[in-house]
Coordinates of C-alpha atoms in Angstrom, one line a residue:
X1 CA -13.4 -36.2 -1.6
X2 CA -10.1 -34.8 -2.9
X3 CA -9.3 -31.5 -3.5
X4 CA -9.3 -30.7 -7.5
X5 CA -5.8 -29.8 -8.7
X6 CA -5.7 -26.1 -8.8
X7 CA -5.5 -25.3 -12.9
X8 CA -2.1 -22.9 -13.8
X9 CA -3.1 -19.8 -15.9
X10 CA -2.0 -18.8 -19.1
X11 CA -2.5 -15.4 -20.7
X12 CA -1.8 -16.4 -24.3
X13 CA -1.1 -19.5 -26.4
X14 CA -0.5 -18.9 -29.8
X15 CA -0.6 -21.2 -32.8
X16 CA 1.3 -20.5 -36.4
X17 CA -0.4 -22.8 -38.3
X18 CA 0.2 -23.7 -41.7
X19 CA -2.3 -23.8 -44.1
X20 CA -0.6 -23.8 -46.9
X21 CA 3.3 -24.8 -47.4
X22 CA 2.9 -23.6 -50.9
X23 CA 3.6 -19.9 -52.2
X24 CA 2.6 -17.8 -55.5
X25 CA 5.8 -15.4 -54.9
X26 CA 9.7 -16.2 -54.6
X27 CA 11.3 -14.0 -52.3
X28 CA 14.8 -14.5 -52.5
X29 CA 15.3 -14.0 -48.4
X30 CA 12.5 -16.3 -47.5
X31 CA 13.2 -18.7 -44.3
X32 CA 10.7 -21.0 -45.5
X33 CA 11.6 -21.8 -48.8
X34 CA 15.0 -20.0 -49.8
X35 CA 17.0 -20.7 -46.3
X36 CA 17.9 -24.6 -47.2
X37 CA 15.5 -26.4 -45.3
X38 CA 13.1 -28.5 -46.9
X39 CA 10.4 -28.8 -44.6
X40 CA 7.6 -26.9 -46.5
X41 CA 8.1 -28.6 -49.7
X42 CA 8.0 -31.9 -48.0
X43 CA 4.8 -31.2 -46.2
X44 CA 1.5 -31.2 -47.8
X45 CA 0.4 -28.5 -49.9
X46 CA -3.0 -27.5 -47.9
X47 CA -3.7 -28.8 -44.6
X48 CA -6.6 -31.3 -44.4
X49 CA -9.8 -31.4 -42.7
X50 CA -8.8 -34.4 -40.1
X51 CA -5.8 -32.1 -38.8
X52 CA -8.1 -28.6 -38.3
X53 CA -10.2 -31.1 -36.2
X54 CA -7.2 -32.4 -34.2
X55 CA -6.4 -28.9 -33.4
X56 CA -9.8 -28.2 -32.0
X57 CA -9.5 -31.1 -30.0
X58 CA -5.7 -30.2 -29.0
X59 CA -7.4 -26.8 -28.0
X60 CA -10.1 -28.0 -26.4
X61 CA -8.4 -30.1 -23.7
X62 CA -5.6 -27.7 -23.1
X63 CA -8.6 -25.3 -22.1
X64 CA -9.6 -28.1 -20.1
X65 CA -6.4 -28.5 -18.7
X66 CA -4.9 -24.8 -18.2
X67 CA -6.6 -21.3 -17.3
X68 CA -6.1 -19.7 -21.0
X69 CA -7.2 -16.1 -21.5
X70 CA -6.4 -15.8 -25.3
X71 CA -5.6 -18.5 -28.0
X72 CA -4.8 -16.8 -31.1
X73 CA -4.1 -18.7 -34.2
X74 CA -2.2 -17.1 -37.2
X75 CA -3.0 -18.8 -40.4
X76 CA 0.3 -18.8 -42.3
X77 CA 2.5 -20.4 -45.1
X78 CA 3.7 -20.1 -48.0
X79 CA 1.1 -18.2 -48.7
X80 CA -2.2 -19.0 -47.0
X81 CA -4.2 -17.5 -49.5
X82 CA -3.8 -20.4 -51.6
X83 CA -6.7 -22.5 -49.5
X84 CA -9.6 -23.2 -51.3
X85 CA -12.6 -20.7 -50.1
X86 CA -14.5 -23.2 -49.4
X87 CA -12.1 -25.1 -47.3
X88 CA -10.9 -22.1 -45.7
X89 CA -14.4 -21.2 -44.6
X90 CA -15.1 -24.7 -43.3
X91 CA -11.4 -24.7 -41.0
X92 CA -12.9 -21.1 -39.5
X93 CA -16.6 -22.8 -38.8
X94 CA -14.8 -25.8 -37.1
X95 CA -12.2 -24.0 -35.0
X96 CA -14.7 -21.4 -33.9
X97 CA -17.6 -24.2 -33.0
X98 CA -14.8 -25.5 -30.7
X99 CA -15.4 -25.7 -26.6
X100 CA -12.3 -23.8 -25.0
X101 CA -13.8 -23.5 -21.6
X102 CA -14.5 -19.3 -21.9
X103 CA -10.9 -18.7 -23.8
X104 CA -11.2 -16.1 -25.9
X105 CA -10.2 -17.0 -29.7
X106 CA -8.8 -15.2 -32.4
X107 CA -7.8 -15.7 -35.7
X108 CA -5.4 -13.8 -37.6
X109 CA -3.7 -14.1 -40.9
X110 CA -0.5 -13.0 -42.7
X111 CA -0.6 -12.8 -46.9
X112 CA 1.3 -11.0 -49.4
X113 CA -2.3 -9.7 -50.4
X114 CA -2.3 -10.8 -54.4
X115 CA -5.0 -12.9 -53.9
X116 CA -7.3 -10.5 -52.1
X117 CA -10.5 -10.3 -53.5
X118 CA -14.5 -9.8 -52.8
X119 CA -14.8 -13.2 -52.0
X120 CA -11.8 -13.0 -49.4
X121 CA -13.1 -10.3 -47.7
X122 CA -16.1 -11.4 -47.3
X123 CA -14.9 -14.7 -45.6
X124 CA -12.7 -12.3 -43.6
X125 CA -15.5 -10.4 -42.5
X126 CA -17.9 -13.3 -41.5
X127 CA -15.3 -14.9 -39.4
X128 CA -13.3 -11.8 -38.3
X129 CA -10.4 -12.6 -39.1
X130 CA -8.0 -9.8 -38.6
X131 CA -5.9 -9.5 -41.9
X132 CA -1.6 -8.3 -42.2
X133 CA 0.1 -7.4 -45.5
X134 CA 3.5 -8.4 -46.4
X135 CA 5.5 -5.5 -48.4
X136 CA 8.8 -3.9 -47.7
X137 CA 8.1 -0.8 -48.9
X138 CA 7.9 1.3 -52.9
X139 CA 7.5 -0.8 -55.7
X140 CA 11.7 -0.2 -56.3
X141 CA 12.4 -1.5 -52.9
X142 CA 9.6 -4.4 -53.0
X143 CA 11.3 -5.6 -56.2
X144 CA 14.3 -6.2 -54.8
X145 CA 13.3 -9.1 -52.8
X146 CA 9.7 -9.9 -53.5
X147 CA 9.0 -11.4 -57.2
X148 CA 7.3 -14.1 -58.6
X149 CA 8.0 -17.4 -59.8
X150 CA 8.8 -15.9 -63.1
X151 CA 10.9 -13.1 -61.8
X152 CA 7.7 -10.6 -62.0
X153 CA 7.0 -7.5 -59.2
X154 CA 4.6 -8.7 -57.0
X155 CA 3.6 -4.4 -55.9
X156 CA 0.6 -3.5 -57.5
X157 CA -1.1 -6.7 -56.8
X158 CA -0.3 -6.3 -53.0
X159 CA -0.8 -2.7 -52.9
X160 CA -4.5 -3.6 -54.3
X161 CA -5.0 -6.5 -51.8
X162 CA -4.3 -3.9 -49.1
X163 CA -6.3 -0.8 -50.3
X164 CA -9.6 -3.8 -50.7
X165 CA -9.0 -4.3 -46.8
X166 CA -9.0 -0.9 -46.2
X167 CA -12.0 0.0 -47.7
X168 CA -13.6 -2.8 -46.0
X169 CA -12.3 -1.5 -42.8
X170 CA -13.4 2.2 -43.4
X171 CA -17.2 0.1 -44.2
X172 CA -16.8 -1.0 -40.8
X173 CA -17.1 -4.5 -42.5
X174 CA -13.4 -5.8 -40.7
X175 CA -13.1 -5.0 -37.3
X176 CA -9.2 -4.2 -37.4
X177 CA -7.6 -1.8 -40.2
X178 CA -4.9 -4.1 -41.9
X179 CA -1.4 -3.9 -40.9
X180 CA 2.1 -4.2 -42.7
X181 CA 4.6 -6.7 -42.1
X182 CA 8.0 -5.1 -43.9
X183 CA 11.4 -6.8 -43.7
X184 CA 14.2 -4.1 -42.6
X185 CA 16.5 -3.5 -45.9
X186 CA 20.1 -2.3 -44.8
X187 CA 19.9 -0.9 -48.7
X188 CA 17.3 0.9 -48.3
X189 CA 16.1 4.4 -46.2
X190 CA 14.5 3.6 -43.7
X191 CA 12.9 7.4 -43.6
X192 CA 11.6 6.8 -47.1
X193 CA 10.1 3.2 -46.0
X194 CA 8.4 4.9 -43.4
X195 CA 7.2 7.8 -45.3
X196 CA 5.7 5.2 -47.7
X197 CA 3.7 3.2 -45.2
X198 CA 2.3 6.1 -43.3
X199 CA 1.7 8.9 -46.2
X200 CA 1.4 6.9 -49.4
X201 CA -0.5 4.0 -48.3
X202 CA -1.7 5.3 -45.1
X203 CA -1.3 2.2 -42.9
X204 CA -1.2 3.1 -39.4
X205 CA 0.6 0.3 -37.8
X206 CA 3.3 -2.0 -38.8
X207 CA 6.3 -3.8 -37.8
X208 CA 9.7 -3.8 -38.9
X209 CA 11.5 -7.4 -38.9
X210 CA 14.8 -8.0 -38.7
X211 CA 16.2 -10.5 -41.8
X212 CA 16.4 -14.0 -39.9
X213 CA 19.8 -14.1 -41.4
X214 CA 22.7 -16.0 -39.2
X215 CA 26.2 -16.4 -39.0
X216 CA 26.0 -19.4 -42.3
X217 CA 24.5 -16.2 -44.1
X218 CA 27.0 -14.2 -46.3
X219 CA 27.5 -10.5 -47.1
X220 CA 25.8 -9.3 -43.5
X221 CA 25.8 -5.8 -43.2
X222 CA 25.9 -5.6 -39.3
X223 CA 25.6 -1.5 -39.5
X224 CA 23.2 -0.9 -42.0
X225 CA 20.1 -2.7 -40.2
X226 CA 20.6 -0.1 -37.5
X227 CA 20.7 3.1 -39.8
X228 CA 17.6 2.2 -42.0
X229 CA 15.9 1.2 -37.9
X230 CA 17.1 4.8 -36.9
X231 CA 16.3 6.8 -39.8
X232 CA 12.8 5.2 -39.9
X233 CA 12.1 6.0 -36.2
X234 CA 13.3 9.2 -36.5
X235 CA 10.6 9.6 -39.0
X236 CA 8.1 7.9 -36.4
X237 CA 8.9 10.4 -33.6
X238 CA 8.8 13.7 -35.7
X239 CA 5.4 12.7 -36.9
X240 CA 4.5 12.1 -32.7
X241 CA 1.0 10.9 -33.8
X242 CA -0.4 8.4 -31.4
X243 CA -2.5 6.2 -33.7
X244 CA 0.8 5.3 -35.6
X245 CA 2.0 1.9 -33.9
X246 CA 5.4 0.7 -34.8
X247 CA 5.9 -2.7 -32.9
X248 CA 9.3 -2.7 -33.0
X249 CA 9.6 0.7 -31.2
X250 CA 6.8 0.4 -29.5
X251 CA 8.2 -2.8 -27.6
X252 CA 11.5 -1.6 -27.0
X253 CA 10.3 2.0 -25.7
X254 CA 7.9 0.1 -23.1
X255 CA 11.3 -2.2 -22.1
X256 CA 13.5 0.8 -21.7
X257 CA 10.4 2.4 -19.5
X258 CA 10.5 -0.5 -16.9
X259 CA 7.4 -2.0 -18.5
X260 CA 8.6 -5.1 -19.6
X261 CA 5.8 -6.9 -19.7
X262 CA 5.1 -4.9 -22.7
X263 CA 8.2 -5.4 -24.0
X264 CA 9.6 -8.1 -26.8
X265 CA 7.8 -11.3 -25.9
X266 CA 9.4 -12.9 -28.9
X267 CA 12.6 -13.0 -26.8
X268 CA 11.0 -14.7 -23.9
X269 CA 8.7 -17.4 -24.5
X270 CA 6.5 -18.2 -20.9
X271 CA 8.2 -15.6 -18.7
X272 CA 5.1 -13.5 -18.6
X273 CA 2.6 -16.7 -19.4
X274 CA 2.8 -16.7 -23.5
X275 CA 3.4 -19.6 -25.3
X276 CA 4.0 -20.2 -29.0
X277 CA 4.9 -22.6 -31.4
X278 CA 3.8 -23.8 -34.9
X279 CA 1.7 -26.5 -36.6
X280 CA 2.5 -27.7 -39.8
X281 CA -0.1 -28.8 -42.9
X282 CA 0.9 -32.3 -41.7
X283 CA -0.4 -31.6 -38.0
X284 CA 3.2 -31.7 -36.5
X285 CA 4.1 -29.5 -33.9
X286 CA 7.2 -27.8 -34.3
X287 CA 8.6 -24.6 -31.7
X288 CA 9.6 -20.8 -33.4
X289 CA 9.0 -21.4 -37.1
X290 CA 11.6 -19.3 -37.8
X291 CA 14.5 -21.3 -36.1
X292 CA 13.5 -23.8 -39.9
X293 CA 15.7 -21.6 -41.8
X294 CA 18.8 -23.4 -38.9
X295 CA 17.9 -26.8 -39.7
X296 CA 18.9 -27.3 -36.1
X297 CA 17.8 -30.5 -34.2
X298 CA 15.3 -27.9 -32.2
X299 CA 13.4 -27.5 -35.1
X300 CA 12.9 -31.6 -35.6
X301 CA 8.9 -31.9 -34.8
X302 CA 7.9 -32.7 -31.5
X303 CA 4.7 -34.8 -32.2
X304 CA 1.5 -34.9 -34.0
X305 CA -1.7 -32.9 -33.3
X306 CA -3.5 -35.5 -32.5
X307 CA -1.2 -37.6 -30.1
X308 CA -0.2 -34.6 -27.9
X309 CA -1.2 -32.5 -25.3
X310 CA -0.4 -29.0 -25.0
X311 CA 1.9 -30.1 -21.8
X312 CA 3.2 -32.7 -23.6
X313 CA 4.5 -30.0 -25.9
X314 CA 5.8 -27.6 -23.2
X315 CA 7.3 -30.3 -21.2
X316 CA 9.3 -32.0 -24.4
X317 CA 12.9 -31.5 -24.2
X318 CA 13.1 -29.3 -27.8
X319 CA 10.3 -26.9 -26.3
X320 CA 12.0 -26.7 -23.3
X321 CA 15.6 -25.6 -24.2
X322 CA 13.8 -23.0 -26.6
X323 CA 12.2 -22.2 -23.8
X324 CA 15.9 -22.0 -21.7
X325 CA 17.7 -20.5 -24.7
X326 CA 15.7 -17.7 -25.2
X327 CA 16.1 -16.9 -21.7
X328 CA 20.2 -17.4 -21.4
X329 CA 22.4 -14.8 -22.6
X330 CA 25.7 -15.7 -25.0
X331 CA 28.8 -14.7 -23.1
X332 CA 29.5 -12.2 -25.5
X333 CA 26.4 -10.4 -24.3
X334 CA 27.2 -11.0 -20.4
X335 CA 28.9 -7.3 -20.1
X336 CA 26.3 -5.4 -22.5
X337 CA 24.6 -3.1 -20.5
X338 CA 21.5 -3.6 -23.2
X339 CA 21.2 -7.5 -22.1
X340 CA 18.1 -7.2 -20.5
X341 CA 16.1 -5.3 -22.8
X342 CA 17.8 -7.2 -26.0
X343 CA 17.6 -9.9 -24.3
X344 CA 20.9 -10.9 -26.6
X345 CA 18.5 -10.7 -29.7
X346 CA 16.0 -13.3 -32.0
X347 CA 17.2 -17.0 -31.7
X348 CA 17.6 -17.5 -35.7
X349 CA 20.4 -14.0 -35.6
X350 CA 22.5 -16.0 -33.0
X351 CA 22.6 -19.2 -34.9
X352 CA 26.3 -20.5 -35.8
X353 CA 26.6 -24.3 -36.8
X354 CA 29.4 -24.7 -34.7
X355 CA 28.1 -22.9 -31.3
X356 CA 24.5 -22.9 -32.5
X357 CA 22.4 -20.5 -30.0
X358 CA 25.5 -19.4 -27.6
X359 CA 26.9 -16.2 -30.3
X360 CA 25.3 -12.9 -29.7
X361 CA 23.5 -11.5 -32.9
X362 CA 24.5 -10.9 -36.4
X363 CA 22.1 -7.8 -35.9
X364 CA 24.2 -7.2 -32.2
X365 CA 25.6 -3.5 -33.5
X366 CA 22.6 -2.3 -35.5
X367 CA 20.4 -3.1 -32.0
X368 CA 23.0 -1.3 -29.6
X369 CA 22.2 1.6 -32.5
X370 CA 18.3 1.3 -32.3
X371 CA 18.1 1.1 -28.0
X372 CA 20.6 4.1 -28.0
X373 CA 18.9 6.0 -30.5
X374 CA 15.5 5.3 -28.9
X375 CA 17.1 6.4 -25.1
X376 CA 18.1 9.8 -27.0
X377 CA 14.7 10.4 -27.9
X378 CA 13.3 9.6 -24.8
X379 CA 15.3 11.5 -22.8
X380 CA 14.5 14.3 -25.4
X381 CA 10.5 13.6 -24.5
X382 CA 11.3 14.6 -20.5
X383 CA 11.6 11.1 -19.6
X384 CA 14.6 10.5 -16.1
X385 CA 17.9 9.2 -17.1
X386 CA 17.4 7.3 -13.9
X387 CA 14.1 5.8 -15.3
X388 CA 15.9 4.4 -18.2
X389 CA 19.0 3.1 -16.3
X390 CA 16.9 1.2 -13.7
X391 CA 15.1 -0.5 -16.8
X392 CA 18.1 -1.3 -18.1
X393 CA 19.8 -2.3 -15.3
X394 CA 22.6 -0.4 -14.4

């Protein structure tokens, strides 16, 4: 009898999946719709029964096929919101009926909250489904960017989406508190933005993104990301309040602490056994959904759902070089003494169409600002100068 082939672990696989490639608001910096790819327009609007099921099945035999602690899938869009109830319900019975070999699963969602009702939460709560707001901040601010089709504030509406899930939360009817997911505004202060989230809204962990803007993007204000990053964690470390979770800061303070498998496991697909990618309403696999907004070759699909297996998709040659070029540095970030904890930033900020991947990021200054800032502070707090320079390198 021959030995049985010794299964490799994974600690987390997670799945954007699109359940809806349609959206109720038009926010003018959007990678999905407003970034010149197409994709999501020419996909279906809500994704179907048969390819839910072909994601079970995809799940079930990479279980079968890799030791998998987590798989997390994100429900995404557009705006996911958009499903049907009914349908929704019936993709959450299906994918948690599946066999995945004592993997834990969980499902999470992203929404700009308008749609938020009874009915919502109550689907939220009998699947537990853990629930993230999208807003970038007071209703000025949030106008700037996020408006609807007709050129109306989206606010109030999200604002009330997130206080429902709060009060379900504080009933102890959702089993996480919702979160906010707020894109960094160079024109805006990033003290106020803060101050918003924490004391007016009283959310008690977000995450700040950077724009997924690139070197085909005009009027980049390479500086200004930095300053409103600085000025809101400024805010974060007066407050010194341990159940405030930035992600943002919180993964870059772990790096610069020599914990870096704590750190930004955006920047490193596999390296500490996470894995990632997307699924389209059409069931086609795709890697970083954000790398769309490039319409680089990397983002052509890899394969159906239902023809695949999850090491078909690591081992294709698109998943792979994402894989490679998330791990490679530009040259321009060879001498940086921040390389290892930047990591030479997100893929879609170091997107040209003439070097694609190989520039550092648009966002390359504003970052320096942000590590430096955070090593002030930390050095501030006690921690060794040596401490920080052996987890940087030096």
């Amino acid at each position: 009898m021959g030995l049985e082939q010794k299964k490799e672990n994974i600690e987390h696989l997670e799945i954007v999946l699109k359940i809806s490639e349609r959206c109720n608001l038009n926010c003018d910096y959007c990678y999905v719709f407003n970034k010149g790819n197409s994709a999501a327009e020419d996909s279906p609007a809500r994704i179907n029964k048969n390819n839910v099921r072909h994601l079970v099945t995809f799940l079930h035999k990479a279980s079968q096929q890799y030791n998998i602690k987590t798989l997390k899938i994100d429900f995404h869009g557009g705006e996911p919101l958009l499903m049907n109830k009914r349908h929704f319900a019936d993709m959450c019975e299906c994918l948690l009926k599946g066999h995945y070999q004592g993997s834990k699963l969980m499902l999470a969602l992203q929404t700009n909250g308008i749609l938020i009702d009874e009915e919502w939460i109550a689907l939220f709560e009998c699947y537990s489904v853990s629930v993230n707001i999208s807003l970038d901040g007071p209703k000025y601010i949030n106008d700037r960017h996020r408006l609807d089709h007709q050129g109306r504030s989206s606010y109030l509406q999200t604002v009330s989406g997130l206080q429902k899930l709060q009060k379900a939360h504080r009933q102890g009817r959702l089993p996480f508190s919702p979160g906010i997911l707020s894109v960094a505004n160079p024109q805006a202060d990033g003290a106020e933005i803060y101050r918003h989230f924490v004391d007016v809204l009283g959310v008690t962990h977000f995450d700040f993104l950077l724009p997924d803007d690139c070197y085909k993007d005009t009027a980049i204000l390479p500086f200004e990301i930095g300053r409103f990053l600085n000025d809101a964690l400024n805010e974060w470390i007066k407050d010194d309040d341990p159940h405030i979770a930035v992600r943002l800061f919180n993964s870059h303070i772990a790096s610069l602490l020599g914990n870096m498998n704590e750190g930004f496991l955006g920047h490193t697909p596999n390296v500490y056994g996470v894995y990632a990618f997307t699924v389209g309403s059409d069931g086609l696999i795709r890697v970083d959904d954000t790398l769309r907004s490039t319409s680089d070759d990397i983002f052509n699909p890899i394969g159906h759902i239902s023809c695949l297996g999850l090491s078909d998709v690591l081992h294709d040659v698109k998943f792979k070089e994402y894989a490679q070029l998330a791990l490679s540095l530009p040259v321009e970030c060879e001498q940086c003494i921040w390389k290892n904890v930047c990591a030479g930033g997100r893929l879609v900020n170091r997107f040209s169409t003439d070097q694609r991947f190989q520039r550092k990021s648009v966002y390359c200054y504003s970052m320096r600002m942000l590590l430096s800032r955070i090593s002030a502070h930390l050095l501030d707090m006690g921690v060794k100068e040596s401490r920080i320079i052996k987890a940087i390198g030096q």
